[in-house]
Amino acid sequence: MNAIIPPVAIDGPILSIRRFATVPLQMANLLDDQLLSPEMG
């Protein structure tokens, strides 16, 4: 959970909830899905 409040939040307070994947991404997944180039990997 992240909370951002003034003066950092310009438009007012913000609350966000992050949910992480049950199976973390691996480098091979990123390359196979062409989310990264081989050079970047």
PDB file of N, CA and C in Angstrom:
ATOM      1  N   MET A   1       0.841  -1.153   0.000  1.00  0.00           N
ATOM      2  CA  MET A   1       0.000   0.000   0.000  1.00  0.00           C
ATOM      3  C   MET A   1       0.898   1.232   0.000  1.00  0.00           C
ATOM      4  N   ASN A   2       0.572   2.174  -0.853  1.00  0.00           N
ATOM      5  CA  ASN A   2       1.297   3.439  -0.943  1.00  0.00           C
ATOM      6  C   ASN A   2       0.324   4.575  -0.719  1.00  0.00           C
ATOM      7  N   ALA A   3       0.753   5.550   0.065  1.00  0.00           N
ATOM      8  CA  ALA A   3      -0.046   6.744   0.279  1.00  0.00           C
ATOM      9  C   ALA A   3       0.811   7.950  -0.071  1.00  0.00           C
ATOM     10  N   ILE A   4       0.237   8.862  -0.839  1.00  0.00           N
ATOM     11  CA  ILE A   4       0.920  10.101  -1.198  1.00  0.00           C
ATOM     12  C   ILE A   4       0.015  11.242  -0.749  1.00  0.00           C
ATOM     13  N   ILE A   5       0.584  12.118   0.049  1.00  0.00           N
ATOM     14  CA  ILE A   5      -0.206  13.218   0.590  1.00  0.00           C
ATOM     15  C   ILE A   5       0.468  14.541   0.263  1.00  0.00           C
ATOM     16  N   PRO A   6      -0.284  15.644   0.330  1.00  0.00           N
ATOM     17  CA  PRO A   6       0.323  16.952   0.079  1.00  0.00           C
ATOM     18  C   PRO A   6       1.476  17.194   1.058  1.00  0.00           C
ATOM     19  N   PRO A   7       2.500  17.873   0.667  1.00  0.00           N
ATOM     20  CA  PRO A   7       2.666  18.674  -0.530  1.00  0.00           C
ATOM     21  C   PRO A   7       3.199  17.886  -1.730  1.00  0.00           C
ATOM     22  N   VAL A   8       3.490  16.609  -1.570  1.00  0.00           N
ATOM     23  CA  VAL A   8       4.009  15.821  -2.694  1.00  0.00           C
ATOM     24  C   VAL A   8       2.904  15.574  -3.730  1.00  0.00           C
ATOM     25  N   ALA A   9       1.697  15.280  -3.282  1.00  0.00           N
ATOM     26  CA  ALA A   9       0.576  15.045  -4.192  1.00  0.00           C
ATOM     27  C   ALA A   9      -0.023  16.386  -4.591  1.00  0.00           C
ATOM     28  N   ILE A  10       0.082  16.729  -5.844  1.00  0.00           N
ATOM     29  CA  ILE A  10      -0.371  18.039  -6.335  1.00  0.00           C
ATOM     30  C   ILE A  10      -1.891  18.117  -6.354  1.00  0.00           C
ATOM     31  N   ASP A  11      -2.568  17.047  -6.792  1.00  0.00           N
ATOM     32  CA  ASP A  11      -4.022  17.059  -6.949  1.00  0.00           C
ATOM     33  C   ASP A  11      -4.764  16.513  -5.733  1.00  0.00           C
ATOM     34  N   GLY A  12      -4.090  16.305  -4.624  1.00  0.00           N
ATOM     35  CA  GLY A  12      -4.727  15.765  -3.427  1.00  0.00           C
ATOM     36  C   GLY A  12      -4.166  14.403  -3.070  1.00  0.00           C
ATOM     37  N   PRO A  13      -4.566  13.876  -1.928  1.00  0.00           N
ATOM     38  CA  PRO A  13      -4.029  12.589  -1.465  1.00  0.00           C
ATOM     39  C   PRO A  13      -4.383  11.437  -2.404  1.00  0.00           C
ATOM     40  N   ILE A  14      -3.464  10.486  -2.499  1.00  0.00           N
ATOM     41  CA  ILE A  14      -3.647   9.318  -3.366  1.00  0.00           C
ATOM     42  C   ILE A  14      -3.273   8.076  -2.575  1.00  0.00           C
ATOM     43  N   LEU A  15      -4.089   7.034  -2.702  1.00  0.00           N
ATOM     44  CA  LEU A  15      -3.810   5.751  -2.075  1.00  0.00           C
ATOM     45  C   LEU A  15      -3.802   4.700  -3.165  1.00  0.00           C
ATOM     46  N   SER A  16      -2.736   3.909  -3.255  1.00  0.00           N
ATOM     47  CA  SER A  16      -2.677   2.835  -4.248  1.00  0.00           C
ATOM     48  C   SER A  16      -2.306   1.532  -3.560  1.00  0.00           C
ATOM     49  N   ILE A  17      -2.886   0.467  -4.059  1.00  0.00           N
ATOM     50  CA  ILE A  17      -2.616  -0.864  -3.524  1.00  0.00           C
ATOM     51  C   ILE A  17      -2.011  -1.692  -4.648  1.00  0.00           C
ATOM     52  N   ARG A  18      -0.809  -2.213  -4.404  1.00  0.00           N
ATOM     53  CA  ARG A  18      -0.127  -3.004  -5.428  1.00  0.00           C
ATOM     54  C   ARG A  18      -0.293  -4.475  -5.104  1.00  0.00           C
ATOM     55  N   ARG A  19      -0.576  -5.244  -6.139  1.00  0.00           N
ATOM     56  CA  ARG A  19      -0.696  -6.685  -5.997  1.00  0.00           C
ATOM     57  C   ARG A  19       0.366  -7.325  -6.858  1.00  0.00           C
ATOM     58  N   PHE A  20       1.146  -8.193  -6.281  1.00  0.00           N
ATOM     59  CA  PHE A  20       2.236  -8.830  -7.009  1.00  0.00           C
ATOM     60  C   PHE A  20       1.780 -10.167  -7.575  1.00  0.00           C
ATOM     61  N   ALA A  21       2.359 -10.541  -8.696  1.00  0.00           N
ATOM     62  CA  ALA A  21       2.022 -11.812  -9.349  1.00  0.00           C
ATOM     63  C   ALA A  21       2.418 -12.988  -8.467  1.00  0.00           C
ATOM     64  N   THR A  22       1.648 -14.063  -8.577  1.00  0.00           N
ATOM     65  CA  THR A  22       1.978 -15.256  -7.793  1.00  0.00           C
ATOM     66  C   THR A  22       3.198 -15.964  -8.370  1.00  0.00           C
ATOM     67  N   VAL A  23       3.388 -15.843  -9.692  1.00  0.00           N
ATOM     68  CA  VAL A  23       4.559 -16.408 -10.354  1.00  0.00           C
ATOM     69  C   VAL A  23       5.388 -15.253 -10.909  1.00  0.00           C
ATOM     70  N   PRO A  24       6.539 -14.980 -10.309  1.00  0.00           N
ATOM     71  CA  PRO A  24       7.345 -13.848 -10.788  1.00  0.00           C
ATOM     72  C   PRO A  24       7.821 -14.050 -12.228  1.00  0.00           C
ATOM     73  N   LEU A  25       7.946 -12.942 -12.958  1.00  0.00           N
ATOM     74  CA  LEU A  25       8.457 -13.002 -14.323  1.00  0.00           C
ATOM     75  C   LEU A  25       9.940 -13.353 -14.319  1.00  0.00           C
ATOM     76  N   GLN A  26      10.325 -14.132 -15.285  1.00  0.00           N
ATOM     77  CA  GLN A  26      11.719 -14.500 -15.468  1.00  0.00           C
ATOM     78  C   GLN A  26      12.225 -13.794 -16.727  1.00  0.00           C
ATOM     79  N   MET A  27      13.533 -13.694 -16.865  1.00  0.00           N
ATOM     80  CA  MET A  27      14.118 -13.041 -18.032  1.00  0.00           C
ATOM     81  C   MET A  27      13.654 -13.714 -19.324  1.00  0.00           C
ATOM     82  N   ALA A  28      13.549 -15.031 -19.319  1.00  0.00           N
ATOM     83  CA  ALA A  28      13.105 -15.765 -20.511  1.00  0.00           C
ATOM     84  C   ALA A  28      11.692 -15.340 -20.918  1.00  0.00           C
ATOM     85  N   ASN A  29      10.811 -15.103 -19.936  1.00  0.00           N
ATOM     86  CA  ASN A  29       9.447 -14.649 -20.240  1.00  0.00           C
ATOM     87  C   ASN A  29       9.467 -13.289 -20.926  1.00  0.00           C
ATOM     88  N   LEU A  30      10.282 -12.391 -20.438  1.00  0.00           N
ATOM     89  CA  LEU A  30      10.361 -11.048 -21.012  1.00  0.00           C
ATOM     90  C   LEU A  30      10.905 -11.089 -22.429  1.00  0.00           C
ATOM     91  N   LEU A  31      11.874 -11.939 -22.672  1.00  0.00           N
ATOM     92  CA  LEU A  31      12.448 -12.074 -24.013  1.00  0.00           C
ATOM     93  C   LEU A  31      11.454 -12.755 -24.961  1.00  0.00           C
ATOM     94  N   ASP A  32      10.780 -13.807 -24.491  1.00  0.00           N
ATOM     95  CA  ASP A  32       9.809 -14.523 -25.330  1.00  0.00           C
ATOM     96  C   ASP A  32       8.645 -13.626 -25.728  1.00  0.00           C
ATOM     97  N   ASP A  33       8.200 -12.774 -24.819  1.00  0.00           N
ATOM     98  CA  ASP A  33       7.076 -11.880 -25.091  1.00  0.00           C
ATOM     99  C   ASP A  33       7.521 -10.590 -25.780  1.00  0.00           C
ATOM    100  N   GLN A  34       8.799 -10.514 -26.092  1.00  0.00           N
ATOM    101  CA  GLN A  34       9.419  -9.364 -26.763  1.00  0.00           C
ATOM    102  C   GLN A  34       9.201  -8.062 -25.993  1.00  0.00           C
ATOM    103  N   LEU A  35       9.209  -8.179 -24.660  1.00  0.00           N
ATOM    104  CA  LEU A  35       9.138  -6.998 -23.809  1.00  0.00           C
ATOM    105  C   LEU A  35      10.531  -6.393 -23.631  1.00  0.00           C
ATOM    106  N   LEU A  36      11.562  -7.217 -23.814  1.00  0.00           N
ATOM    107  CA  LEU A  36      12.960  -6.778 -23.786  1.00  0.00           C
ATOM    108  C   LEU A  36      13.673  -7.319 -25.011  1.00  0.00           C
ATOM    109  N   SER A  37      14.614  -6.592 -25.502  1.00  0.00           N
ATOM    110  CA  SER A  37      15.447  -7.114 -26.589  1.00  0.00           C
ATOM    111  C   SER A  37      16.534  -7.981 -25.968  1.00  0.00           C
ATOM    112  N   PRO A  38      17.130  -8.889 -26.756  1.00  0.00           N
ATOM    113  CA  PRO A  38      18.216  -9.718 -26.212  1.00  0.00           C
ATOM    114  C   PRO A  38      19.368  -8.863 -25.666  1.00  0.00           C
ATOM    115  N   GLU A  39      19.622  -7.728 -26.301  1.00  0.00           N
ATOM    116  CA  GLU A  39      20.705  -6.870 -25.810  1.00  0.00           C
ATOM    117  C   GLU A  39      20.380  -6.303 -24.440  1.00  0.00           C
ATOM    118  N   MET A  40      19.121  -5.947 -24.248  1.00  0.00           N
ATOM    119  CA  MET A  40      18.713  -5.408 -22.942  1.00  0.00           C
ATOM    120  C   MET A  40      18.761  -6.490 -21.877  1.00  0.00           C
ATOM    121  N   GLY A  41      18.389  -7.723 -22.275  1.00  0.00           N
ATOM    122  CA  GLY A  41      18.386  -8.832 -21.322  1.00  0.00           C
ATOM    123  C   GLY A  41      19.766  -9.214 -20.917  1.00  0.00           C
TER     124      GLY A  41
END
